[in-house]
Structures are given as structure tokens and as C-alpha cells.
Amino acid sequence: MHLTLWATHEQQPHALDCQTQFLQRGVETTLQIVDKINPKFLRQHPELALVLDHKGLHLAAAGMQMQPDWIGQLARLKRASHKNELIARACQTEQQPTIIDATAGLGHDGLLLAWLGARVTLIERHPVLFALLQDAHLAASQHAELADTMQRIQLVHGEARDYLTQCQQSGSRVDVVYLDPMFPKGGHKDQKKQALVKKEMQILHQLLPDNGTMDLGEYLLPLAQHIAGRVIVKRPRHAPTLTAAIPQHQWLGDACRFDGYFQSRL
Ligand SMILES: C[S@@+](CC[C@H](N)C(=O)[O-])C[C@H]1O[C@@H](n2cnc3c(N)ncnc32)[C@H](O)[C@@H]1O
């Protein structure tokens, strides 16, 4: 994979570090130092690229920018409770569970679970998304209101299939495995809602193109069932279940739902 890395002059030393880390993870970058990165600049350079400025590391495409921005989630986090968030009810956050979020993405779901008291291991295999997560974790660790929560989050760069298999082989158990694999772009029943897909998802879909071979992650469910008494799968509200297995419980939201699979022997 090859991407341009746009950086401002002040960020040049950090940009060189980033380049080395990306290379170690198989991503080649061409560093371009520029005076200013603003909306006009981004519109003039619409191709998918990395951006490093005073706000940290971003992905940019089609004039839009995207980063996990965990600090920007604070308003939502402060409104969240064990009761009013379906994901919290599904994952039983009031019990301060240990959770593997095997498909971290931007880490927003994992962040919410950790904020509500869970110990969360976030697994992300894409090297660019993983770098964005590391940057978000570092920035949030230095924020007074998020520092505690960051201590409950561990980041793992890798393939969840391998991680879950290793857990199974070594007899490791967690309370919950949470899965939110990619869903094909045209797969929503409601085309109007599809048109409103958030800019984050539009950029994510450019990074993880749906070229007919998208990994839908169905193999993760049976693996997860070996290591957690509770597996929660996030799906678009009207999407089919991840596999033929029937969930024992569903929590229904406006746009998405959470399917619960419980293993009483664990
Ligand atoms: C829909 S996004 C998850 C969004 C996430 N729940 C959030 O709150 O931002 C799915 C992510 O899972 C990652 N992923 C999918 N399958 C994976 C696997 N087998 N191992 C590791 N990461 C995986 C993808 O790279 C993508 O970033």
C-alpha cells in the first residue's frame, strides 16, 4: 500500500517517525511538507492521503478529513449510561466486564465501553487505522477527563482470527467478544439512509474498498464463542445475521441492532 503523507513544517520530525512506523507495518508513504493544510488545500488534493498537522494524524479524501478523535467523543460519552446505550446493555458494562473488541475501526464503540468501566482490548488489522488509533489513544491519555479510561484500553495490531485462535489455544477467556465487521456499502435496505452514511464511513470505505471480496468476518463468530460467554455482533438494523446461527437476544436501535450469542458453559 502506498499513500501520500501531507505534513506541516512544524510536524516534520513527527512525520518522519510516522513514516518509519508505517514502513514497518507495510505502508509506504511519500512525505510532502507544505505550509498550510486547510479545507481549500484538501479540496485541491482529493485523493486518499494521510495528513499530519497540529490536530494529529488524519485520513483525508474528497476534501473531507477523518480521525478517531476520541476527545471529540466526550460530549457523547458524558450522556452515556449503562441503561441508555444499547451497546452497554448488550455488553453488560455495569459488571465492568473484560471485552475483546475484535474489529476496532475508529475505536468509538470500544471507547464507549471502556468509558463505562469495561477493560477493552481493541484489535485492528489495518495498519493505517491502527496508526490512527494509536494517535487517538496517545492524545486521550494526556486529557484529564479521559486518562483513566485510556488505562482500561489496550491496542493490538493484528488479525482477530489469529488473536482469538491464540486465546482459545491458551485457554484465555474474556467476558465479552464484540464484533462489528464491515458491511457492504450497498447492503442497507434503506437507500435514503445509505446516502447519509457519515463521512467517516465514506473515507473508511475508500481505505477498505468493497471490490466484491470484502471480508465480512463471519468466521469470527464461532471463534469468539470459544472464548467468551457472551458474543455481541453489531449489524445494520435490517441486515441478515452474521452467520446461520440464531442470536438468543437482539437489542434493536433505529439504524443498527446488537445480536447476542450466549454460551452458558463458559
Ligand atoms: C465497521 S469497522 C468497526 C467500527 C468500530 N466498531 C467503531 O466504533 O469505530 C470494522 C473494522 O474492523 C476491522 N476488521 C475487520 N475484520 C477484522 C479482522 N478479522 N481482524 C482485525 N480487524 C478487522 C476493519 O479493518 C475495520 O477497521
Tab-separated table of N, CA and C in Angstrom, residues 89-221:
chain	number	residue	atom	x	y	z
A	89	ARG	N	-25.973	-2.091	27.289
A	89	ARG	CA	-26.869	-3.129	27.828
A	89	ARG	C	-26.462	-4.490	27.284
A	90	ALA	N	-26.159	-4.513	25.971
A	90	ALA	CA	-25.786	-5.793	25.355
A	90	ALA	C	-24.498	-6.351	25.969
A	91	CYS	N	-23.546	-5.469	26.253
A	91	CYS	CA	-22.240	-5.934	26.770
A	91	CYS	C	-22.181	-5.932	28.303
A	92	GLN	N	-23.280	-5.570	28.948
A	92	GLN	CA	-23.366	-5.565	30.420
A	92	GLN	C	-22.224	-4.776	31.071
A	93	THR	N	-22.066	-3.528	30.648
A	93	THR	CA	-20.941	-2.727	31.159
A	93	THR	C	-21.023	-2.467	32.665
A	94	GLU	N	-22.244	-2.547	33.238
A	94	GLU	CA	-22.351	-2.284	34.689
A	94	GLU	C	-21.566	-3.335	35.481
A	95	GLN	N	-21.264	-4.470	34.847
A	95	GLN	CA	-20.482	-5.513	35.543
A	95	GLN	C	-18.971	-5.348	35.324
A	96	GLN	N	-18.562	-4.253	34.719
A	96	GLN	CA	-17.151	-3.967	34.420
A	96	GLN	C	-16.460	-5.171	33.767
A	97	PRO	N	-17.024	-5.640	32.654
A	97	PRO	CA	-16.501	-6.853	32.022
A	97	PRO	C	-15.152	-6.652	31.320
A	98	THR	N	-14.494	-7.787	31.036
A	98	THR	CA	-13.353	-7.752	30.125
A	98	THR	C	-13.917	-8.017	28.723
A	99	ILE	N	-13.498	-7.177	27.777
A	99	ILE	CA	-14.076	-7.250	26.418
A	99	ILE	C	-12.962	-7.258	25.383
A	100	ILE	N	-13.097	-8.131	24.397
A	100	ILE	CA	-12.260	-8.011	23.196
A	100	ILE	C	-13.137	-7.395	22.121
A	101	ASP	N	-12.766	-6.194	21.656
A	101	ASP	CA	-13.429	-5.596	20.502
A	101	ASP	C	-12.555	-5.999	19.314
A	102	ALA	N	-12.999	-7.052	18.604
A	102	ALA	CA	-12.124	-7.690	17.610
A	102	ALA	C	-12.071	-6.935	16.288
A	103	THR	N	-12.918	-5.925	16.111
A	103	THR	CA	-12.946	-5.165	14.856
A	103	THR	C	-12.983	-3.672	15.220
A	104	ALA	N	-11.844	-3.153	15.648
A	104	ALA	CA	-11.824	-1.839	16.318
A	104	ALA	C	-12.246	-0.672	15.432
A	105	GLY	N	-11.810	-0.622	14.178
A	105	GLY	CA	-12.136	0.515	13.316
A	105	GLY	C	-11.624	1.812	13.915
A	106	LEU	N	-12.517	2.777	14.144
A	106	LEU	CA	-12.122	4.055	14.749
A	106	LEU	C	-12.125	3.962	16.276
A	107	GLY	N	-12.542	2.838	16.800
A	107	GLY	CA	-12.490	2.611	18.249
A	107	GLY	C	-13.597	3.302	19.019
A	108	HIS	N	-14.615	3.852	18.334
A	108	HIS	CA	-15.632	4.615	19.066
A	108	HIS	C	-16.476	3.720	19.972
A	109	ASP	N	-16.824	2.528	19.480
A	109	ASP	CA	-17.614	1.617	20.319
A	109	ASP	C	-16.780	1.155	21.512
A	110	GLY	N	-15.524	0.771	21.231
A	110	GLY	CA	-14.637	0.314	22.309
A	110	GLY	C	-14.408	1.408	23.346
A	111	LEU	N	-14.284	2.634	22.863
A	111	LEU	CA	-14.074	3.768	23.774
A	111	LEU	C	-15.267	3.920	24.721
A	112	LEU	N	-16.473	3.826	24.169
A	112	LEU	CA	-17.686	3.962	24.991
A	112	LEU	C	-17.736	2.853	26.050
A	113	LEU	N	-17.399	1.641	25.641
A	113	LEU	CA	-17.434	0.508	26.580
A	113	LEU	C	-16.421	0.725	27.705
A	114	ALA	N	-15.227	1.213	27.344
A	114	ALA	CA	-14.197	1.459	28.357
A	114	ALA	C	-14.592	2.615	29.275
A	115	TRP	N	-15.186	3.647	28.691
A	115	TRP	CA	-15.650	4.812	29.488
A	115	TRP	C	-16.628	4.347	30.569
A	116	LEU	N	-17.475	3.359	30.209
A	116	LEU	CA	-18.489	2.878	31.159
A	116	LEU	C	-17.930	1.807	32.107
A	117	GLY	N	-16.616	1.560	32.036
A	117	GLY	CA	-15.996	0.704	33.056
A	117	GLY	C	-15.416	-0.608	32.580
A	118	ALA	N	-15.632	-0.969	31.295
A	118	ALA	CA	-15.093	-2.245	30.805
A	118	ALA	C	-13.585	-2.129	30.559
A	119	ARG	N	-12.903	-3.279	30.637
A	119	ARG	CA	-11.486	-3.361	30.220
A	119	ARG	C	-11.508	-3.878	28.789
A	120	VAL	N	-11.015	-3.079	27.861
A	120	VAL	CA	-11.232	-3.393	26.444
A	120	VAL	C	-9.919	-3.596	25.701
A	121	THR	N	-9.818	-4.729	25.002
A	121	THR	CA	-8.703	-4.943	24.078
A	121	THR	C	-9.231	-4.667	22.678
A	122	LEU	N	-8.649	-3.667	22.023
A	122	LEU	CA	-9.086	-3.291	20.671
A	122	LEU	C	-8.148	-3.933	19.657
A	123	ILE	N	-8.706	-4.724	18.760
A	123	ILE	CA	-7.874	-5.344	17.721
A	123	ILE	C	-8.197	-4.720	16.366
A	124	GLU	N	-7.166	-4.251	15.693
A	124	GLU	CA	-7.367	-3.682	14.350
A	124	GLU	C	-6.232	-4.177	13.464
A	125	ARG	N	-6.588	-4.686	12.305
A	125	ARG	CA	-5.546	-5.259	11.437
A	125	ARG	C	-5.027	-4.268	10.401
A	126	HIS	N	-5.817	-3.240	10.079
A	126	HIS	CA	-5.364	-2.333	9.023
A	126	HIS	C	-4.293	-1.394	9.585
A	127	PRO	N	-3.100	-1.353	8.964
A	127	PRO	CA	-2.013	-0.568	9.550
A	127	PRO	C	-2.309	0.925	9.655
A	128	VAL	N	-3.057	1.468	8.697
A	128	VAL	CA	-3.349	2.906	8.748
A	128	VAL	C	-4.347	3.194	9.876
A	129	LEU	N	-5.399	2.377	9.963
A	129	LEU	CA	-6.362	2.589	11.050
A	129	LEU	C	-5.699	2.372	12.395
A	130	PHE	N	-4.810	1.390	12.466
A	130	PHE	CA	-4.134	1.143	13.743
A	130	PHE	C	-3.303	2.370	14.147
A	131	ALA	N	-2.608	2.980	13.183
A	131	ALA	CA	-1.816	4.180	13.494
A	131	ALA	C	-2.719	5.311	13.977
A	132	LEU	N	-3.891	5.449	13.359
A	132	LEU	CA	-4.838	6.488	13.798
A	132	LEU	C	-5.306	6.205	15.222
A	133	LEU	N	-5.524	4.923	15.529
A	133	LEU	CA	-5.957	4.559	16.885
A	133	LEU	C	-4.871	4.879	17.912
A	134	GLN	N	-3.637	4.574	17.556
A	134	GLN	CA	-2.523	4.868	18.483
A	134	GLN	C	-2.444	6.360	18.771
A	135	ASP	N	-2.613	7.152	17.716
A	135	ASP	CA	-2.558	8.607	17.860
A	135	ASP	C	-3.703	9.098	18.756
A	136	ALA	N	-4.892	8.528	18.542
A	136	ALA	CA	-6.062	8.925	19.351
A	136	ALA	C	-5.851	8.528	20.810
A	137	HIS	N	-5.283	7.350	21.028
A	137	HIS	CA	-5.060	6.852	22.393
A	137	HIS	C	-4.054	7.744	23.117
A	138	LEU	N	-2.997	8.116	22.394
A	138	LEU	CA	-1.962	8.973	23.000
A	138	LEU	C	-2.554	10.337	23.377
A	139	ALA	N	-3.302	10.933	22.457
A	139	ALA	CA	-3.887	12.251	22.736
A	139	ALA	C	-4.861	12.162	23.909
A	140	ALA	N	-5.673	11.112	23.940
A	140	ALA	CA	-6.665	10.985	25.016
A	140	ALA	C	-5.994	10.688	26.359
A	141	SER	N	-4.839	10.011	26.343
A	141	SER	CA	-4.118	9.704	27.591
A	141	SER	C	-3.641	10.982	28.265
A	142	GLN	N	-3.460	12.038	27.447
A	142	GLN	CA	-2.981	13.303	28.005
A	142	GLN	C	-4.139	14.239	28.356
A	143	HIS	N	-5.365	13.738	28.242
A	143	HIS	CA	-6.537	14.560	28.544
A	143	HIS	C	-7.084	14.172	29.916
A	144	ALA	N	-7.264	15.197	30.775
A	144	ALA	CA	-7.632	14.917	32.174
A	144	ALA	C	-8.882	14.040	32.284
A	145	GLU	N	-9.876	14.281	31.414
A	145	GLU	CA	-11.136	13.541	31.575
A	145	GLU	C	-11.105	12.146	30.947
A	146	LEU	N	-10.059	11.852	30.181
A	146	LEU	CA	-10.028	10.541	29.513
A	146	LEU	C	-8.875	9.645	29.980
A	147	ALA	N	-7.954	10.213	30.753
A	147	ALA	CA	-6.744	9.462	31.107
A	147	ALA	C	-7.074	8.122	31.797
A	148	ASP	N	-8.042	8.118	32.734
A	148	ASP	CA	-8.408	6.874	33.443
A	148	ASP	C	-8.924	5.821	32.464
A	149	THR	N	-9.807	6.295	31.591
A	149	THR	CA	-10.411	5.371	30.609
A	149	THR	C	-9.317	4.752	29.733
A	150	MET	N	-8.308	5.552	29.364
A	150	MET	CA	-7.242	5.048	28.492
A	150	MET	C	-6.484	3.897	29.149
A	151	GLN	N	-6.440	3.916	30.492
A	151	GLN	CA	-5.740	2.814	31.180
A	151	GLN	C	-6.500	1.501	31.055
A	152	ARG	N	-7.773	1.580	30.680
A	152	ARG	CA	-8.556	0.341	30.509
A	152	ARG	C	-8.572	-0.119	29.055
A	153	ILE	N	-7.848	0.615	28.181
A	153	ILE	CA	-7.842	0.241	26.750
A	153	ILE	C	-6.457	-0.237	26.335
A	154	GLN	N	-6.448	-1.417	25.719
A	154	GLN	CA	-5.186	-1.952	25.182
A	154	GLN	C	-5.363	-2.086	23.666
A	155	LEU	N	-4.347	-1.656	22.916
A	155	LEU	CA	-4.440	-1.729	21.453
A	155	LEU	C	-3.598	-2.883	20.936
A	156	VAL	N	-4.160	-3.632	20.015
A	156	VAL	CA	-3.409	-4.744	19.401
A	156	VAL	C	-3.499	-4.598	17.885
A	157	HIS	N	-2.327	-4.566	17.243
A	157	HIS	CA	-2.325	-4.542	15.780
A	157	HIS	C	-2.249	-5.977	15.297
A	158	GLY	N	-3.280	-6.436	14.603
A	158	GLY	CA	-3.208	-7.807	14.107
A	158	GLY	C	-4.546	-8.300	13.611
A	159	GLU	N	-4.520	-9.537	13.187
A	159	GLU	CA	-5.690	-10.211	12.633
A	159	GLU	C	-6.457	-10.861	13.795
A	160	ALA	N	-7.724	-10.497	13.916
A	160	ALA	CA	-8.524	-11.008	15.038
A	160	ALA	C	-8.669	-12.528	14.981
A	161	ARG	N	-8.695	-13.071	13.781
A	161	ARG	CA	-8.801	-14.533	13.665
A	161	ARG	C	-7.640	-15.194	14.415
A	162	ASP	N	-6.425	-14.658	14.217
A	162	ASP	CA	-5.240	-15.233	14.881
A	162	ASP	C	-5.302	-14.993	16.389
A	163	TYR	N	-5.703	-13.777	16.775
A	163	TYR	CA	-5.734	-13.432	18.202
A	163	TYR	C	-6.733	-14.332	18.939
A	164	LEU	N	-7.917	-14.499	18.364
A	164	LEU	CA	-8.942	-15.320	19.033
A	164	LEU	C	-8.519	-16.785	19.061
A	165	THR	N	-7.867	-17.233	17.991
A	165	THR	CA	-7.389	-18.624	17.958
A	165	THR	C	-6.353	-18.848	19.057
A	166	GLN	N	-5.441	-17.867	19.200
A	166	GLN	CA	-4.419	-17.995	20.265
A	166	GLN	C	-5.068	-18.037	21.643
A	167	CYS	N	-6.075	-17.189	21.856
A	167	CYS	CA	-6.785	-17.197	23.153
A	167	CYS	C	-7.384	-18.578	23.401
A	168	GLN	N	-7.992	-19.122	22.352
A	168	GLN	CA	-8.631	-20.438	22.509
A	168	GLN	C	-7.586	-21.498	22.865
A	169	GLN	N	-6.453	-21.452	22.146
A	169	GLN	CA	-5.421	-22.472	22.372
A	169	GLN	C	-4.790	-22.356	23.749
A	170	SER	N	-4.667	-21.102	24.244
A	170	SER	CA	-4.010	-20.936	25.548
A	170	SER	C	-5.010	-20.969	26.699
A	171	GLY	N	-6.281	-21.176	26.366
A	171	GLY	CA	-7.303	-21.264	27.419
A	171	GLY	C	-7.664	-19.913	28.022
A	172	SER	N	-7.312	-18.788	27.358
A	172	SER	CA	-7.687	-17.460	27.879
A	172	SER	C	-9.182	-17.226	27.640
A	173	ARG	N	-9.803	-16.576	28.609
A	173	ARG	CA	-11.231	-16.277	28.492
A	173	ARG	C	-11.475	-14.799	28.756
A	174	VAL	N	-12.483	-14.235	28.112
A	174	VAL	CA	-12.937	-12.884	28.454
A	174	VAL	C	-14.452	-12.953	28.653
A	175	ASP	N	-15.018	-11.888	29.230
A	175	ASP	CA	-16.464	-11.899	29.454
A	175	ASP	C	-17.235	-11.723	28.143
A	176	VAL	N	-16.720	-10.826	27.288
A	176	VAL	CA	-17.470	-10.479	26.059
A	176	VAL	C	-16.508	-10.366	24.877
A	177	VAL	N	-16.918	-10.904	23.730
A	177	VAL	CA	-16.259	-10.522	22.469
A	177	VAL	C	-17.274	-9.701	21.690
A	178	TYR	N	-16.839	-8.527	21.235
A	178	TYR	CA	-17.698	-7.619	20.490
A	178	TYR	C	-17.237	-7.589	19.033
A	179	LEU	N	-18.161	-7.777	18.103
A	179	LEU	CA	-17.805	-7.823	16.677
A	179	LEU	C	-18.626	-6.809	15.890
A	180	ASP	N	-17.943	-6.029	15.091
A	180	ASP	CA	-18.628	-5.077	14.195
A	180	ASP	C	-17.887	-5.092	12.860
A	181	PRO	N	-18.007	-6.231	12.132
A	181	PRO	CA	-17.256	-6.306	10.869
A	181	PRO	C	-17.845	-5.378	9.817
A	182	MET	N	-17.097	-5.177	8.742
A	182	MET	CA	-17.573	-4.296	7.672
A	182	MET	C	-18.848	-4.893	7.068
A	183	PHE	N	-19.696	-3.996	6.574
A	183	PHE	CA	-20.923	-4.421	5.909
A	183	PHE	C	-20.901	-3.797	4.514
A	184	PRO	N	-21.262	-4.556	3.443
A	184	PRO	CA	-21.128	-3.997	2.089
A	184	PRO	C	-21.869	-2.668	1.955
A	185	LYS	N	-21.272	-1.733	1.185
A	185	LYS	CA	-21.788	-0.371	1.086
A	185	LYS	C	-23.234	-0.312	0.597
A	186	GLY	N	-23.570	-1.115	-0.399
A	186	GLY	CA	-24.936	-1.068	-0.959
A	186	GLY	C	-25.890	-1.973	-0.208
A	187	GLY	N	-25.440	-2.525	0.917
A	187	GLY	CA	-26.220	-3.562	1.578
A	187	GLY	C	-27.350	-3.048	2.454
A	188	HIS	N	-27.455	-1.740	2.662
A	188	HIS	CA	-28.535	-1.231	3.500
A	188	HIS	C	-29.844	-1.302	2.746
A	189	LYS	N	-30.913	-1.680	3.459
A	189	LYS	CA	-32.208	-1.765	2.817
A	189	LYS	C	-32.691	-0.359	2.476
A	190	ASP	N	-32.451	0.541	3.391
A	190	ASP	CA	-32.957	1.903	3.253
A	190	ASP	C	-31.931	2.758	2.500
A	191	GLN	N	-32.216	2.994	1.199
A	191	GLN	CA	-31.234	3.700	0.366
A	191	GLN	C	-31.059	5.156	0.787
A	192	LYS	N	-32.156	5.751	1.380
A	192	LYS	CA	-32.042	7.137	1.833
A	192	LYS	C	-31.018	7.218	2.950
A	193	LYS	N	-31.111	6.262	3.884
A	193	LYS	CA	-30.151	6.244	4.997
A	193	LYS	C	-28.749	6.028	4.447
A	194	GLN	N	-28.670	5.195	3.388
A	194	GLN	CA	-27.369	4.901	2.801
A	194	GLN	C	-26.716	6.187	2.288
A	195	ALA	N	-27.535	7.073	1.697
A	195	ALA	CA	-26.994	8.322	1.147
A	195	ALA	C	-26.426	9.189	2.263
A	196	LEU	N	-26.897	8.972	3.471
A	196	LEU	CA	-26.463	9.802	4.581
A	196	LEU	C	-25.291	9.187	5.358
A	197	VAL	N	-24.747	8.100	4.804
A	197	VAL	CA	-23.646	7.458	5.510
A	197	VAL	C	-22.617	8.514	5.896
A	198	LYS	N	-22.198	8.454	7.149
A	198	LYS	CA	-21.342	9.514	7.675
A	198	LYS	C	-20.026	9.599	6.909
A	199	LYS	N	-19.437	10.799	6.939
A	199	LYS	CA	-18.208	10.992	6.159
A	199	LYS	C	-17.120	10.026	6.618
A	200	GLU	N	-17.119	9.682	7.917
A	200	GLU	CA	-16.131	8.718	8.407
A	200	GLU	C	-16.225	7.415	7.624
A	201	MET	N	-17.485	6.964	7.434
A	201	MET	CA	-17.659	5.684	6.756
A	201	MET	C	-17.283	5.808	5.285
A	202	GLN	N	-17.545	6.988	4.674
A	202	GLN	CA	-17.184	7.163	3.265
A	202	GLN	C	-15.675	7.023	3.089
A	203	ILE	N	-14.914	7.613	4.014
A	203	ILE	CA	-13.456	7.534	3.894
A	203	ILE	C	-12.985	6.119	4.232
A	204	LEU	N	-13.627	5.521	5.256
A	204	LEU	CA	-13.274	4.146	5.639
A	204	LEU	C	-13.473	3.192	4.460
A	205	HIS	N	-14.573	3.409	3.716
A	205	HIS	CA	-14.839	2.532	2.573
A	205	HIS	C	-13.808	2.733	1.463
A	206	GLN	N	-13.191	3.930	1.394
A	206	GLN	CA	-12.117	4.137	0.394
A	206	GLN	C	-10.865	3.378	0.806
A	207	LEU	N	-10.652	3.344	2.133
A	207	LEU	CA	-9.459	2.659	2.638
A	207	LEU	C	-9.633	1.137	2.542
A	208	LEU	N	-10.866	0.691	2.774
A	208	LEU	CA	-11.157	-0.746	2.770
A	208	LEU	C	-12.152	-0.998	1.643
A	209	PRO	N	-11.716	-0.899	0.362
A	209	PRO	CA	-12.680	-0.896	-0.746
A	209	PRO	C	-13.493	-2.180	-0.823
A	210	ASP	N	-14.760	-1.989	-1.188
A	210	ASP	CA	-15.678	-3.111	-1.347
A	210	ASP	C	-15.620	-3.529	-2.812
A	211	ASN	N	-14.654	-4.383	-3.151
A	211	ASN	CA	-14.489	-4.762	-4.561
A	211	ASN	C	-15.043	-6.161	-4.816
A	212	GLY	N	-16.029	-6.530	-4.005
A	212	GLY	CA	-16.637	-7.848	-4.189
A	212	GLY	C	-15.949	-8.904	-3.356
A	213	THR	N	-14.799	-8.568	-2.763
A	213	THR	CA	-14.093	-9.568	-1.962
A	213	THR	C	-14.017	-9.106	-0.508
A	214	MET	N	-14.929	-8.211	-0.135
A	214	MET	CA	-14.878	-7.683	1.230
A	214	MET	C	-14.985	-8.814	2.257
A	215	ASP	N	-14.141	-8.712	3.277
A	215	ASP	CA	-14.138	-9.710	4.340
A	215	ASP	C	-15.277	-9.372	5.292
A	216	LEU	N	-16.293	-10.219	5.333
A	216	LEU	CA	-17.472	-9.904	6.140
A	216	LEU	C	-17.369	-10.432	7.566
A	217	GLY	N	-16.285	-11.150	7.858
A	217	GLY	CA	-15.975	-11.511	9.239
A	217	GLY	C	-16.834	-12.594	9.852
A	218	GLU	N	-17.556	-13.370	9.000
A	218	GLU	CA	-18.452	-14.376	9.581
A	218	GLU	C	-17.680	-15.456	10.361
A	219	TYR	N	-16.403	-15.665	10.015
A	219	TYR	CA	-15.584	-16.689	10.703
A	219	TYR	C	-15.262	-16.271	12.147
A	220	LEU	N	-15.453	-14.993	12.482
A	220	LEU	CA	-15.087	-14.530	13.827
A	220	LEU	C	-16.080	-15.011	14.887
A	221	LEU	N	-17.348	-15.204	14.491
A	221	LEU	CA	-18.366	-15.566	15.496
A	221	LEU	C	-18.078	-16.925	16.147
